[in-house]
Coordinates of C-alpha atoms in Angstrom, one line a residue:
Chain A
M6 CA 315.1 232.4 118.9
S7 CA 313.2 229.2 118.1
V8 CA 309.8 229.6 116.4
N9 CA 308.3 227.4 119.1
N10 CA 309.3 229.9 121.8
L11 CA 307.4 232.6 120.0
A12 CA 303.8 233.3 121.0
V13 CA 303.2 235.5 118.0
Q14 CA 305.2 235.9 114.8
L15 CA 304.0 238.2 112.1
E16 CA 305.9 238.7 108.9
G17 CA 305.0 241.4 106.4
V18 CA 301.3 241.5 107.5
G19 CA 299.2 243.9 105.5
H20 CA 295.5 244.5 105.2
Q21 CA 293.4 246.9 103.2
F22 CA 289.8 248.0 104.0
A23 CA 288.4 249.6 100.8
E24 CA 290.4 252.9 100.6
L25 CA 292.1 252.4 103.9
R26 CA 295.4 250.6 104.4
A27 CA 294.7 249.3 107.9
L28 CA 297.9 247.4 108.3
N29 CA 301.1 247.8 106.3
Q30 CA 304.1 245.4 106.5
I31 CA 303.8 244.6 110.2
N32 CA 306.5 242.4 111.6
L33 CA 306.4 241.1 115.2
S34 CA 308.1 238.4 117.2
L35 CA 306.7 238.1 120.7
P36 CA 308.2 235.4 122.8
R37 CA 306.1 233.4 125.2
G38 CA 306.0 234.8 128.7
M39 CA 306.4 238.4 127.5
T40 CA 303.9 241.2 128.0
M41 CA 303.5 243.7 125.2
A42 CA 301.7 247.1 125.0
L43 CA 300.1 247.8 121.7
L44 CA 300.0 251.6 121.4
G45 CA 298.6 253.9 118.8
H46 CA 296.1 256.6 118.0
N47 CA 292.5 255.8 117.3
G48 CA 292.3 254.1 113.9
A49 CA 296.0 253.2 114.0
G50 CA 295.2 249.5 113.3
K51 CA 295.5 248.1 116.8
S52 CA 292.1 246.3 116.7
T53 CA 292.7 245.1 113.2
L54 CA 296.0 243.6 114.3
I55 CA 294.3 241.9 117.2
K56 CA 291.7 240.4 114.9
V57 CA 294.4 239.1 112.6
I58 CA 296.1 237.4 115.6
L59 CA 292.8 235.9 116.7
G60 CA 292.2 234.5 113.2
L61 CA 289.1 236.6 112.7
L62 CA 290.6 238.5 109.8
T63 CA 292.7 237.0 107.1
P64 CA 295.4 239.6 106.1
D65 CA 295.8 240.4 102.4
S66 CA 299.5 239.7 102.7
G67 CA 302.1 238.3 105.0
R68 CA 302.4 235.4 107.4
V69 CA 300.8 234.9 110.8
D70 CA 302.0 232.3 113.3
V71 CA 300.3 232.0 116.7
L72 CA 301.6 229.6 119.3
G73 CA 303.4 227.7 116.6
Q74 CA 300.3 227.4 114.4
R75 CA 300.3 228.9 110.9
L76 CA 297.0 230.8 110.6
T77 CA 295.5 230.4 107.1
S78 CA 292.1 231.6 105.9
G79 CA 289.4 231.0 108.5
K80 CA 291.7 229.1 110.9
K81 CA 291.5 230.2 114.5
P82 CA 294.4 229.7 117.0
S83 CA 293.7 227.5 120.0
N84 CA 294.7 228.3 123.5
V85 CA 294.2 232.0 123.1
G86 CA 292.2 234.2 125.5
Y87 CA 290.6 237.5 124.5
L88 CA 288.8 240.4 126.2
P89 CA 287.3 242.8 123.7
E90 CA 287.1 246.5 124.4
N91 CA 284.1 247.8 126.4
I92 CA 282.2 244.6 126.5
H93 CA 278.7 244.4 127.9
F94 CA 277.8 240.9 128.8
Y95 CA 274.2 239.6 128.8
D96 CA 272.3 241.8 131.2
K97 CA 269.8 239.2 132.2
L98 CA 272.3 236.5 133.1
T99 CA 274.2 236.2 136.4
G100 CA 278.0 236.4 136.6
A101 CA 278.3 232.7 137.2
E102 CA 275.9 231.9 134.3
I103 CA 278.0 233.9 131.9
L104 CA 281.2 232.3 133.0
R105 CA 279.5 228.8 132.8
Y106 CA 278.3 229.7 129.2
F107 CA 281.7 230.6 128.0
A108 CA 283.3 227.7 129.9
A109 CA 280.9 225.3 128.1
L110 CA 281.9 226.8 124.7
K111 CA 285.6 226.1 125.6
G112 CA 284.9 222.7 127.1
E113 CA 285.9 223.9 130.6
S114 CA 284.3 222.5 133.7
H115 CA 282.1 224.2 136.3
Q116 CA 284.9 223.6 138.8
R117 CA 287.1 225.9 136.8
V118 CA 284.4 228.5 136.8
A119 CA 284.0 228.3 140.6
Q120 CA 287.8 228.6 141.0
L121 CA 287.9 231.7 138.8
I122 CA 285.0 233.3 140.6
E123 CA 286.8 232.8 143.9
E124 CA 290.1 234.0 142.4
F125 CA 288.6 237.2 141.0
G126 CA 286.7 238.0 144.2
L127 CA 283.3 237.7 142.5
G128 CA 281.9 235.1 144.9
Y129 CA 279.5 237.5 146.7
A130 CA 278.0 238.7 143.4
Q131 CA 278.1 235.5 141.3
H132 CA 274.3 235.0 141.5
K133 CA 273.5 238.6 140.8
L134 CA 272.4 239.7 137.3
V135 CA 275.3 241.3 135.4
K136 CA 273.3 244.5 134.8
G137 CA 273.8 245.3 138.5
Y138 CA 277.6 244.9 138.2
S139 CA 280.0 247.9 138.5
K140 CA 282.5 248.6 135.7
G141 CA 285.3 247.0 137.7
M142 CA 283.2 243.9 138.4
K143 CA 282.4 243.5 134.7
Q144 CA 286.0 243.8 133.8
R145 CA 287.0 241.2 136.3
L146 CA 284.3 239.0 134.9
G147 CA 285.6 239.6 131.4
F148 CA 289.2 238.9 132.5
A149 CA 288.1 235.7 134.2
Q150 CA 286.3 234.7 130.9
A151 CA 289.5 235.4 129.0
I152 CA 291.6 233.0 131.1
L153 CA 289.0 230.3 131.4
A154 CA 291.0 227.8 129.4
S155 CA 294.5 228.8 130.9
P156 CA 295.6 230.5 127.6
Q157 CA 299.1 230.6 126.4
L158 CA 298.4 233.9 124.7
L159 CA 296.1 236.6 126.1
L160 CA 294.8 239.6 124.2
L161 CA 293.3 242.4 126.2
D162 CA 291.7 245.4 124.4
E163 CA 291.6 248.5 126.6
P164 CA 291.1 246.4 129.8
T165 CA 291.5 249.3 132.3
V166 CA 289.4 252.1 130.7
G167 CA 287.1 253.6 133.3
L168 CA 288.6 251.5 136.2
D169 CA 289.8 253.0 139.4
P170 CA 293.5 252.7 140.2
Q171 CA 292.9 249.7 142.6
A172 CA 291.0 247.8 139.9
S173 CA 293.7 248.6 137.3
S174 CA 296.4 247.4 139.7
F175 CA 294.4 244.2 140.3
L176 CA 294.3 243.5 136.6
Y177 CA 298.0 244.1 136.1
Q178 CA 298.8 241.8 139.0
K179 CA 296.9 239.1 137.2
V180 CA 298.8 239.9 134.0
A181 CA 302.1 239.5 136.0
Q182 CA 300.9 236.2 137.4
L183 CA 300.1 234.9 133.9
K184 CA 303.4 236.1 132.6
R185 CA 305.1 234.0 135.3
Q186 CA 303.2 231.0 134.1
G187 CA 304.6 231.5 130.6
C188 CA 301.6 233.2 129.0
A189 CA 302.3 236.0 126.5
V190 CA 300.0 239.0 127.0
I191 CA 299.2 241.8 124.5
I192 CA 297.4 244.8 125.9
C193 CA 295.9 247.5 123.7
T194 CA 295.9 250.6 125.7
H195 CA 296.3 254.4 125.8
E196 CA 297.4 254.4 129.4
L197 CA 301.1 255.0 128.8
N198 CA 302.3 255.5 132.3
L199 CA 300.7 252.3 133.6
V200 CA 302.1 250.4 130.7
E201 CA 305.7 251.6 131.3
S202 CA 305.7 250.3 134.8
Q203 CA 303.9 247.0 134.2
L204 CA 304.8 245.6 130.8
D205 CA 308.0 244.4 129.0
V206 CA 307.8 245.7 125.5
A207 CA 305.7 248.1 123.4
M208 CA 304.7 248.3 119.8
M209 CA 303.6 251.7 118.5
L210 CA 301.3 251.8 115.5
G211 CA 300.5 254.8 113.4
R212 CA 298.2 254.7 110.4
G213 CA 298.7 250.9 110.0
Q214 CA 302.5 251.1 110.3
C215 CA 304.8 249.9 113.0
L216 CA 306.6 253.1 114.2
A217 CA 308.6 251.5 117.0
Y218 CA 309.0 248.2 118.8
G219 CA 311.2 247.1 121.7
T220 CA 311.7 247.2 125.4
F221 CA 311.1 250.6 127.0
A222 CA 314.8 251.1 127.6
E223 CA 315.5 250.2 123.9
L224 CA 312.8 252.6 122.7
A225 CA 314.3 255.3 124.9
K226 CA 317.8 254.6 123.6
A227 CA 316.7 254.6 120.0
S228 CA 314.7 257.7 120.3
P229 CA 316.2 261.0 119.1
L230 CA 314.7 262.7 122.2
Q231 CA 317.3 264.2 124.4
V232 CA 318.4 263.2 127.9
K233 CA 317.9 265.8 130.6
I234 CA 320.3 266.2 133.5
A235 CA 319.2 268.3 136.5
L236 CA 321.3 269.3 139.4
D237 CA 321.4 272.0 142.1
G238 CA 323.9 274.8 141.7
L239 CA 324.1 274.4 137.9
A240 CA 324.4 278.1 137.4
A241 CA 327.6 278.3 139.4
L242 CA 329.1 275.3 137.6
L243 CA 328.4 277.0 134.2
V244 CA 330.7 279.8 135.1
T245 CA 333.6 277.6 136.0
H246 CA 333.0 275.0 133.3
P247 CA 332.2 276.5 129.9
Y248 CA 332.0 273.0 128.4
L249 CA 328.6 272.6 130.1
Q250 CA 327.2 275.8 128.6
A251 CA 326.7 274.1 125.2
F252 CA 324.2 271.7 126.9
Y253 CA 322.4 274.3 129.0
R254 CA 318.8 275.0 128.3
Q255 CA 315.9 276.0 130.6
G256 CA 317.6 275.3 133.9
A257 CA 319.0 271.9 133.0
L258 CA 321.5 270.1 130.8
H259 CA 320.1 268.6 127.6
C260 CA 322.1 266.2 125.4
A261 CA 321.7 263.6 122.8
Q262 CA 321.7 260.0 124.2
S263 CA 325.0 259.4 122.4
E264 CA 326.5 262.3 124.3
Q265 CA 325.2 261.3 127.7
P266 CA 328.1 259.1 128.8
A267 CA 330.7 261.8 128.1
L268 CA 328.7 264.4 129.9
V269 CA 328.1 262.2 132.9
R270 CA 331.8 261.4 133.0
Y271 CA 332.6 265.2 132.9
L272 CA 330.2 266.0 135.7
T273 CA 331.7 263.3 138.0
T274 CA 335.4 263.6 137.2
K275 CA 335.9 267.3 136.4
C276 CA 333.1 268.8 138.5
Q277 CA 333.1 266.2 141.2
R278 CA 329.3 266.3 141.2
F279 CA 327.4 263.0 141.9
D280 CA 324.0 264.5 142.9
F281 CA 322.5 265.0 139.5
T282 CA 319.2 263.4 138.2
L283 CA 319.1 261.7 134.8
H284 CA 315.8 261.9 133.0
L285 CA 315.6 259.5 130.0
P286 CA 312.7 260.1 127.7
G287 CA 309.6 258.3 129.0
L288 CA 307.3 256.2 127.0
A289 CA 304.7 259.0 126.9
E290 CA 307.3 261.4 125.4
I291 CA 308.5 258.8 122.9
Y292 CA 305.0 258.1 121.9
H293 CA 304.0 261.7 121.4
H294 CA 307.3 262.3 119.5
N295 CA 306.6 259.4 117.2
M296 CA 303.0 260.5 116.6
A297 CA 304.1 264.1 115.9
Q298 CA 306.8 262.8 113.5
M299 CA 304.3 260.7 111.7
Q300 CA 301.9 263.6 111.4
H301 CA 304.7 265.9 110.1
C302 CA 305.7 263.3 107.5
S303 CA 302.1 262.9 106.4
E304 CA 301.7 266.7 106.0
Q305 CA 304.9 267.0 104.1
G306 CA 303.8 264.2 101.8
L307 CA 307.0 262.3 102.8
G308 CA 305.2 259.1 103.7
F309 CA 305.7 257.6 107.1
V310 CA 308.7 256.0 108.8
T311 CA 308.9 252.8 106.8
E312 CA 311.0 250.8 109.3
P313 CA 310.3 250.7 113.1
V314 CA 312.7 252.5 115.3
L315 CA 313.8 249.1 116.5
Q316 CA 313.4 245.8 114.8
P317 CA 311.8 243.0 116.8
M318 CA 314.5 241.7 119.1
G319 CA 315.1 238.4 120.9
V320 CA 314.2 239.8 124.3
Chain B
M10 CA 276.1 204.7 125.1
M11 CA 272.9 206.6 124.6
S12 CA 273.6 208.9 127.5
T13 CA 277.1 209.5 126.1
I14 CA 275.6 210.5 122.8
G15 CA 273.0 212.6 124.5
G16 CA 275.8 214.3 126.6
A17 CA 277.8 214.9 123.5
I18 CA 274.9 216.6 121.7
W19 CA 274.3 218.9 124.6
R20 CA 278.0 219.9 124.6
Q21 CA 277.8 221.0 120.9
P22 CA 278.3 224.8 120.6
M23 CA 274.9 225.1 118.8
M24 CA 273.1 223.5 121.8
I25 CA 275.0 225.6 124.3
I26 CA 274.1 228.8 122.4
A27 CA 270.5 227.6 122.1
A28 CA 270.3 227.0 125.9
K29 CA 271.7 230.4 126.6
E30 CA 269.3 232.1 124.2
L31 CA 266.4 230.3 125.8
K32 CA 267.5 231.4 129.3
D33 CA 268.0 235.0 128.1
S34 CA 264.5 235.0 126.5
L35 CA 262.9 233.6 129.7
R36 CA 264.6 236.2 131.8
N37 CA 263.5 239.0 129.4
R38 CA 260.0 237.7 129.9
W39 CA 259.5 237.4 126.1
V40 CA 258.6 233.8 126.5
A41 CA 255.9 234.7 129.1
V42 CA 254.6 237.5 126.9
I43 CA 254.4 235.3 123.8
F44 CA 252.8 232.4 125.6
G45 CA 250.4 234.8 127.3
L46 CA 249.4 236.4 123.9
F47 CA 248.8 233.1 122.2
F48 CA 246.8 231.5 125.0
L49 CA 244.7 234.7 125.3
L50 CA 244.1 234.5 121.5
A51 CA 243.2 230.8 121.6
F52 CA 240.9 231.1 124.6
S53 CA 239.1 234.3 123.5
V54 CA 238.4 233.0 119.9
T55 CA 237.3 229.5 121.1
F56 CA 235.1 230.7 123.9
A57 CA 233.9 234.0 122.7
G58 CA 234.3 233.8 118.9
S59 CA 230.6 233.7 118.2
A60 CA 229.7 236.6 120.5
V61 CA 229.9 238.9 117.5
S62 CA 227.0 237.1 115.9
G63 CA 224.9 237.5 119.1
T64 CA 225.2 234.0 120.5
L65 CA 227.3 232.5 123.2
A66 CA 228.1 229.1 121.9
F67 CA 231.2 227.5 120.5
P68 CA 231.6 228.8 116.9
S69 CA 231.8 226.5 113.9
L70 CA 235.2 225.1 112.9
V71 CA 235.4 227.3 109.9
S72 CA 234.7 230.4 112.0
V73 CA 237.2 229.4 114.6
I74 CA 240.0 229.0 112.1
A75 CA 239.0 232.1 110.2
S76 CA 239.1 234.2 113.4
L77 CA 242.3 232.6 114.7
S78 CA 244.1 233.0 111.4
T79 CA 242.9 236.6 111.0
I80 CA 244.4 237.5 114.4
A81 CA 247.4 235.1 114.2
V82 CA 248.6 236.6 110.9
A83 CA 249.3 239.8 112.8
I84 CA 250.3 238.4 116.2
I85 CA 252.7 235.6 115.1
P86 CA 255.0 237.9 113.0
L87 CA 254.9 240.6 115.7
A88 CA 255.9 238.1 118.4
A89 CA 258.7 236.7 116.2
I90 CA 260.0 240.2 115.5
L91 CA 260.0 241.2 119.2
L92 CA 261.8 238.0 120.1
C93 CA 264.5 238.2 117.4
Y94 CA 265.1 241.8 116.4
D95 CA 268.3 242.1 118.5
A96 CA 269.6 238.5 117.9
F97 CA 272.7 239.7 116.0
V98 CA 272.8 243.5 116.3
G99 CA 272.4 243.2 120.1
E100 CA 275.4 240.9 120.3
E101 CA 277.4 243.3 118.1
E102 CA 276.5 246.3 120.2
S103 CA 277.6 244.6 123.4
G104 CA 280.8 243.2 121.9
T105 CA 279.9 239.6 122.6
M106 CA 279.7 238.7 118.9
L107 CA 283.4 239.5 118.5
L108 CA 284.1 237.5 121.6
L109 CA 282.0 234.5 120.5
L110 CA 283.7 234.4 117.1
S111 CA 287.1 234.2 118.9
Y112 CA 285.9 231.0 120.4
P113 CA 286.3 227.6 118.8
L114 CA 282.9 227.7 117.0
T115 CA 281.6 228.8 113.6
K116 CA 279.1 231.3 112.4
M117 CA 276.9 228.4 111.5
D118 CA 276.9 227.3 115.1
I119 CA 275.8 230.7 116.2
F120 CA 273.1 230.9 113.6
L121 CA 271.7 227.4 114.3
G122 CA 271.9 227.9 118.1
K123 CA 269.8 231.1 117.9
L124 CA 267.4 229.6 115.3
L125 CA 266.8 226.5 117.5
A126 CA 266.0 228.6 120.6
H127 CA 263.8 231.2 118.9
S128 CA 261.9 228.7 116.7
G129 CA 261.5 226.4 119.7
I130 CA 259.9 229.2 121.7
M131 CA 257.6 230.2 118.9
L132 CA 256.6 226.6 118.0
A133 CA 256.0 225.7 121.7
A134 CA 253.7 228.7 122.1
I135 CA 251.9 227.9 118.8
V136 CA 251.5 224.2 119.3
S137 CA 250.4 224.4 123.0
S138 CA 247.9 227.3 122.6
F139 CA 246.2 226.1 119.4
T140 CA 246.2 222.4 120.5
L141 CA 244.4 223.6 123.6
S142 CA 241.9 225.4 121.5
A143 CA 241.2 222.2 119.4
T144 CA 241.0 220.1 122.6
I145 CA 238.4 222.5 124.1
L146 CA 236.3 222.3 121.0
L147 CA 236.4 218.5 120.8
C148 CA 235.8 218.0 124.6
F149 CA 233.2 220.6 125.3
G150 CA 231.7 221.5 121.9
Q151 CA 229.1 219.7 119.9
G152 CA 229.1 218.6 116.3
Y153 CA 232.9 218.8 115.8
Q154 CA 234.2 215.8 113.9
W155 CA 237.5 214.5 115.3
Q156 CA 239.2 213.8 112.0
Q157 CA 238.3 217.1 110.4
T158 CA 239.1 219.2 113.5
L159 CA 242.5 217.5 113.9
W160 CA 243.2 218.0 110.1
V161 CA 242.2 221.6 110.1
F162 CA 244.1 222.5 113.3
G163 CA 247.1 220.5 112.2
Q164 CA 247.3 222.6 109.0
F165 CA 246.7 225.7 111.1
I166 CA 249.5 224.8 113.5
A167 CA 251.9 223.8 110.6
S168 CA 251.3 227.0 108.6
S169 CA 251.6 229.1 111.8
G170 CA 254.9 227.5 112.5
L171 CA 256.1 228.3 109.0
L172 CA 254.9 231.8 109.3
A173 CA 256.8 232.2 112.6
L174 CA 260.0 230.7 111.1
T175 CA 259.7 233.1 108.1
F176 CA 259.5 236.2 110.4
I177 CA 262.3 234.9 112.7
L178 CA 264.6 234.6 109.7
L179 CA 263.4 238.0 108.3
S180 CA 264.3 239.5 111.7
Y181 CA 267.7 237.9 111.5
V182 CA 268.4 239.4 108.1
V183 CA 267.4 242.9 109.4
S184 CA 269.3 242.4 112.6
L185 CA 272.5 241.5 110.7
R186 CA 272.2 244.5 108.4
A187 CA 271.3 247.0 111.1
T188 CA 273.9 249.1 112.8
E189 CA 271.9 249.5 116.1
K190 CA 269.0 247.8 117.9
A191 CA 266.6 250.7 117.5
K192 CA 267.1 250.7 113.7
A193 CA 266.5 247.0 113.5
V194 CA 263.2 247.1 115.5
G195 CA 262.1 250.2 113.5
T196 CA 262.8 248.5 110.2
L197 CA 261.1 245.3 111.2
L198 CA 257.9 247.0 112.5
S199 CA 257.7 248.9 109.3
L200 CA 258.0 245.7 107.4
W201 CA 255.4 244.1 109.6
F202 CA 253.0 247.0 109.0
A203 CA 253.6 246.8 105.2
L204 CA 253.3 243.0 104.9
V205 CA 250.4 242.4 107.3
L206 CA 248.3 245.5 106.9
I207 CA 249.1 247.7 103.9
Y208 CA 250.0 245.1 101.3
D209 CA 246.5 243.5 101.3
L210 CA 244.8 246.8 101.1
L211 CA 246.8 247.7 98.0
L212 CA 245.9 244.3 96.4
L213 CA 242.3 244.8 97.2
A214 CA 242.4 248.2 95.5
L215 CA 244.0 246.6 92.5
L216 CA 241.3 243.9 92.4
V217 CA 238.5 246.4 92.7
A218 CA 239.9 248.6 90.0
D219 CA 240.4 245.6 87.7
L220 CA 236.7 245.0 86.9
G221 CA 237.5 242.8 83.9
H222 CA 239.7 240.4 86.0
R223 CA 242.5 241.0 83.4
V224 CA 245.2 241.2 86.0
Q225 CA 244.1 238.3 88.2
W226 CA 247.4 236.5 87.5
L227 CA 249.3 239.5 88.7
V228 CA 247.3 239.6 91.9
Q229 CA 248.1 235.9 92.5
L230 CA 251.7 236.5 91.9
L231 CA 251.8 239.5 94.2
M232 CA 250.1 237.3 96.9
A233 CA 252.7 234.6 96.5
L234 CA 255.3 237.3 97.2
N235 CA 253.8 237.9 100.7
P236 CA 254.2 235.1 103.2
T237 CA 251.2 236.4 105.3
D238 CA 249.0 236.1 102.3
I239 CA 250.2 232.5 101.6
Y240 CA 249.4 231.7 105.3
R241 CA 245.9 233.1 105.0
A242 CA 245.4 231.1 101.7
I243 CA 246.5 227.8 103.3
N244 CA 244.0 228.2 106.2
Q245 CA 241.2 229.1 103.9
L246 CA 241.9 226.1 101.7
A247 CA 242.0 223.9 104.8
T248 CA 238.5 224.8 105.8
H249 CA 237.3 224.9 102.2
A250 CA 235.7 228.2 102.9
P251 CA 237.2 231.1 101.0
M252 CA 236.1 234.2 102.8
G253 CA 237.0 237.7 103.7
S254 CA 237.9 240.4 101.3
L255 CA 240.3 238.4 99.1
P256 CA 238.7 235.2 97.9
L257 CA 241.4 234.9 95.3
L258 CA 243.7 233.8 98.1
S259 CA 242.4 230.3 98.0
Q260 CA 242.4 230.0 94.2
F261 CA 246.1 229.3 93.8
Q262 CA 246.6 226.6 91.2
G263 CA 247.9 223.4 92.7
G264 CA 246.2 223.8 96.1
A265 CA 247.7 223.5 99.6
L266 CA 250.9 221.6 98.6
W267 CA 251.8 224.4 96.3
L268 CA 251.2 227.0 99.0
Y269 CA 253.2 225.0 101.5
G270 CA 256.0 224.8 98.9
L271 CA 255.9 228.6 98.6
M272 CA 256.1 229.0 102.3
L273 CA 259.1 226.6 102.5
L274 CA 260.7 228.5 99.6
W275 CA 260.4 231.7 101.7
V276 CA 262.0 230.0 104.7
A277 CA 264.8 228.6 102.5
L278 CA 265.4 231.9 100.8
L279 CA 265.5 233.8 104.1
A280 CA 267.7 231.2 105.7
W281 CA 270.1 231.5 102.8
L282 CA 270.0 235.2 102.9
T283 CA 270.7 235.2 106.7
L284 CA 273.7 232.9 106.3
R285 CA 275.1 234.8 103.4
T286 CA 274.8 238.1 105.2
F287 CA 276.3 236.7 108.3
M288 CA 279.2 235.0 106.5
R289 CA 280.1 238.1 104.5
K290 CA 279.7 240.5 107.4
A291 CA 282.9 242.2 108.5
I292 CA 283.6 241.8 112.1

């Protein structure tokens, strides 16, 4: 994939805070128009990575390219929108004043502000002080701020924390809209179920290292977690088909992902059963498995997984 | 052409930040409180300054400046502290500092924008209230010489402006180093208490104990280390009337220029310290 088609390209990025290795050999190639979830435990290095991409932190090692620009010390990328985690805007200013302030700093017009206020449904509250805004309204205001200058890359840090499902859904609709316009979006979040249904790829960080990166299907495929096959009347089948007994556990069939095609073939051809349900490991399971594995490696003094489960691919 | 240049200046990040800070301070009513305090101080000293001596007339110029500077030395730093204590720590707590820094502007823009707004508010309050005080004396008082009154008030306003600037910058340094707003305001009020009230008492004790005047140089040096003492000294020199408990204040070698130089040194030192702290601060 051409470098110009990449919104973010990181190569061997590392950063040390005193005793803490915050980022270690991070590689990432995120194409334009893709949405990515940045996952990890608290202190995994997610915020540090976002600061590196924003040009607010110069890494100790590695190369950072954002929207085709090489970020060197102190250089900030242009055309990037950002919504920090848990932001509280100036209480004594109105929603419209806040957007106009940030618009002025980005050289955007009042017209653009009016357009966004309308688009984000804040028209009725635009002249109210922000201290009277609900959490959802503040997040909508923050999101509008982030896309003031029609960014080509958008970074959202925990944008849906504390939001009701309707407000979360509204934000993800906007993300989908931006994606269609060619904007790459990186969302730092802990809401794994929401991410799986809304975004394209995920990167899992653990103690500054990339544990996995890929589309959700690729992550599932690469995961050592087993596939579960559930079907009615399994007990009867086990009696007549001893082959299945090797996979039977807790009322369902469990197999490695590599064994899944053969097992499915057996069920359909030999058993004439087509009514089974296939459960691939979900993002939440993969995440918890990776975190547990990392914890285990740490306790055993084995070090962590040094290579991500999947290398960045040309999605 | 001029309007284009003017428009370009207003579109500078520093000016945009300054305008926002001004609006924020107006909404927080800090501007109203500061202007109210300063006008109250100017009016009460000008009209009722001689009441303590049993008369109801305009006090002498020396008395007016002495009274004004005695109260202003406490009020100006306090106003600057209350206006600026959350300038940086407040933005950090709310997350807007991180957001601002992701914008196409520099830390210098943020610093200058805030300084422009805060010093503008303080200077406007100082100039308007004390100019009014001088105008009242010249228009309604008797025996005040125009030239002398303007000179003395000019010095008073200039030194008050420098004192305000010193405490604005001191507040910035503390605000940048503090981890939360409450700690910033606590530290600054302690510093205010120490510099404005306690410091002079300790110096006085030292002077009283030093009957042989052997450590006079040390006292002068210690005074130079406190901007509020330099402020008092400038205004006592301006009226040629050393008074109060520390006549040594006006005995600095080199006179007013030397004292202004010291005040400017404080401003420069604190501005440097603010910028250094801000530039090195991890985001």
